[in-house]
Amino acid sequence: DYVELVALGQSLGKWCGTTKPPNYNLLGGFTVKFHTDAFVHKGGFLLEFECDDPTPAPTPPPSLTLRADDGKRVSAQPGVKSRISDGWVTYPESTDVSVTVLGQYCVVTWTSLDMEEEETCSYDFVELRVGTSVLGKWCGKEKPPTFRLSGDGFTIRMKTDNVVHKSGFVLTYECS
């Protein structure tokens, strides 16, 4: 296992164990590479850095995944198209995750849907809620319609059982 620091395409060094690298003053960007294998597991590393560039970087639109953002409440950036997905290649068994987007006048558009199909969607499903109202619950491969929502935001919930596993869903949203 090691950590490598790369600046302007050149490796500045690799460090492992408890060896601490020196401090650097770098012009331009840098990359930190963390390489690990499947054997010994330790605490990892902590990197602290400062940038002197007074120009703030543009804020990228949020790309939320239910896997990583379960239970989060996120404020929508007005006029910015953003994305929510389940976050897995194949979703896991016995999952119940959700994320809430706070914003008014939101348009929710489904890009893909691939959930275990069953007539009442009681095994695996994705659900759209506004407050306590369920606007829809879907499974199978047929994408839900586009929703134009007003209010204080919406919640996306995905629930799965422990049998069939598919690729999940992706949607985009834009709030004004």
XYZ file of C-alpha atoms in Angstrom:
176
model
C 0.000 0.000 0.000
C 1.231 3.521 -0.679
C 0.260 7.148 -1.279
C 1.803 8.959 -4.252
C 1.844 12.694 -4.970
C 1.931 13.729 -8.652
C 2.296 17.323 -9.911
C 2.487 18.404 -13.547
C 2.663 14.760 -14.614
C 5.713 14.010 -12.450
C 5.746 11.809 -9.346
C 7.044 13.712 -6.328
C 7.273 10.543 -4.274
C 5.575 7.508 -2.805
C 5.120 6.965 0.906
C 4.003 3.988 2.944
C 3.902 2.830 6.547
C 4.202 5.761 8.947
C 6.606 7.748 6.746
C 5.263 11.280 6.402
C 6.040 13.195 3.179
C 7.545 16.703 3.317
C 5.455 19.848 2.826
C 5.217 21.089 -0.763
C 4.454 24.436 -2.393
C 3.073 23.576 -5.820
C 2.071 25.678 -8.814
C -0.832 24.269 -10.785
C -2.770 21.207 -9.728
C -1.735 17.979 -8.138
C -3.019 14.429 -7.857
C -2.935 12.155 -4.834
C -2.918 8.464 -5.711
C -3.797 5.931 -3.031
C -2.878 2.360 -3.936
C -3.947 -0.532 -1.759
C -4.170 -4.282 -2.018
C -6.477 -6.800 -0.363
C -4.197 -7.898 2.466
C -3.248 -5.679 5.434
C -5.699 -2.921 6.410
C -4.531 0.120 8.395
C -5.892 3.578 9.144
C -5.110 5.181 5.771
C -3.915 8.762 5.492
C -4.941 12.374 6.093
C -3.986 15.153 3.694
C -4.307 18.849 4.441
C -3.781 21.488 1.776
C -4.442 25.166 1.057
C -4.939 26.904 -2.267
C -3.940 30.515 -2.781
C -6.003 30.981 -5.953
C -8.584 33.680 -5.104
C -10.867 32.524 -7.934
C -13.404 30.097 -6.510
C -13.969 26.934 -8.494
C -17.461 26.580 -9.946
C -19.756 24.441 -7.844
C -20.610 21.270 -9.731
C -24.240 20.210 -9.778
C -24.994 17.603 -7.164
C -24.962 13.989 -8.253
C -26.534 12.067 -5.412
C -26.472 8.329 -4.891
C -28.813 6.619 -2.488
C -25.969 4.285 -1.532
C -23.782 7.131 -0.240
C -26.345 9.795 0.611
C -29.004 7.768 2.477
C -31.066 9.989 4.739
C -29.567 13.259 3.470
C -31.559 16.417 2.882
C -30.000 18.419 0.056
C -30.885 21.931 -1.067
C -31.433 22.156 -4.824
C -29.419 24.727 -6.750
C -31.974 26.820 -8.648
C -31.756 26.334 -12.406
C -29.136 23.567 -12.177
C -29.955 20.159 -13.623
C -28.850 17.509 -11.114
C -28.876 13.722 -10.910
C -29.953 11.022 -8.455
C -29.192 7.327 -8.912
C -29.240 4.260 -6.742
C -25.419 4.209 -6.886
C -24.912 0.485 -7.450
C -24.113 -1.507 -10.590
C -26.578 -4.098 -9.289
C -28.500 -3.028 -6.213
C -28.047 -5.108 -3.045
C -30.608 -7.149 -1.186
C -32.728 -5.928 1.717
C -32.114 -2.215 1.136
C -34.286 0.711 2.227
C -32.635 4.060 1.397
C -33.862 7.568 0.604
C -32.731 11.109 -0.135
C -34.726 14.345 0.118
C -34.187 17.311 -2.215
C -35.302 20.681 -0.845
C -36.492 23.121 -3.480
C -39.588 24.669 -4.996
C -40.975 24.083 -8.500
C -38.932 20.988 -9.376
C -39.074 18.942 -12.562
C -38.191 15.263 -12.032
C -37.340 13.241 -15.155
C -36.527 9.529 -15.119
C -33.545 8.462 -17.229
C -33.740 4.736 -16.520
C -35.574 2.208 -14.373
C -34.690 -1.473 -13.923
C -36.225 -2.977 -10.772
C -37.616 -6.444 -10.093
C -41.018 -6.529 -11.793
C -44.094 -7.559 -9.840
C -47.709 -6.420 -10.286
C -47.998 -4.436 -7.020
C -44.283 -3.511 -6.790
C -44.120 -5.034 -3.321
C -40.684 -6.717 -3.729
C -38.355 -4.021 -5.131
C -39.453 -0.477 -5.910
C -38.530 3.182 -6.187
C -40.968 5.715 -4.764
C -41.485 9.477 -5.180
C -42.950 11.427 -2.260
C -43.848 15.032 -1.606
C -44.205 15.447 2.140
C -46.187 12.427 3.324
C -47.959 11.949 -0.032
C -46.723 9.117 -2.246
C -46.919 10.305 -5.870
C -45.902 6.954 -7.279
C -44.241 3.612 -6.675
C -42.560 1.866 -9.624
C -40.815 -1.361 -10.513
C -39.951 -3.171 -13.726
C -38.433 -1.369 -16.714
C -41.072 1.190 -17.712
C -39.860 4.685 -16.828
C -42.269 6.797 -14.758
C -43.622 10.020 -16.269
C -41.954 13.394 -15.783
C -43.223 15.195 -12.678
C -43.568 18.944 -12.192
C -43.645 19.527 -8.453
C -44.236 22.575 -6.293
C -43.772 22.791 -2.569
C -40.851 22.174 -0.267
C -39.092 19.479 -2.278
C -39.394 15.739 -2.750
C -38.047 12.418 -1.468
C -36.845 9.458 -3.510
C -36.938 6.100 -1.718
C -35.696 2.725 -2.941
C -36.619 -0.520 -1.176
C -35.481 -4.019 -2.173
C -36.016 -7.559 -0.966
C -33.438 -10.334 -0.749
C -34.138 -12.239 -4.000
C -33.810 -10.597 -7.455
C -31.281 -7.797 -8.080
C -31.370 -5.443 -11.100
C -29.534 -2.268 -12.103
C -31.847 0.221 -10.301
C -32.677 3.715 -11.529
C -31.364 7.122 -12.581
C -33.300 10.392 -12.610
C -32.555 14.050 -13.106
C -34.162 17.007 -11.404
C -34.117 20.763 -11.854
C -35.674 23.239 -9.438
C -36.294 26.956 -9.859
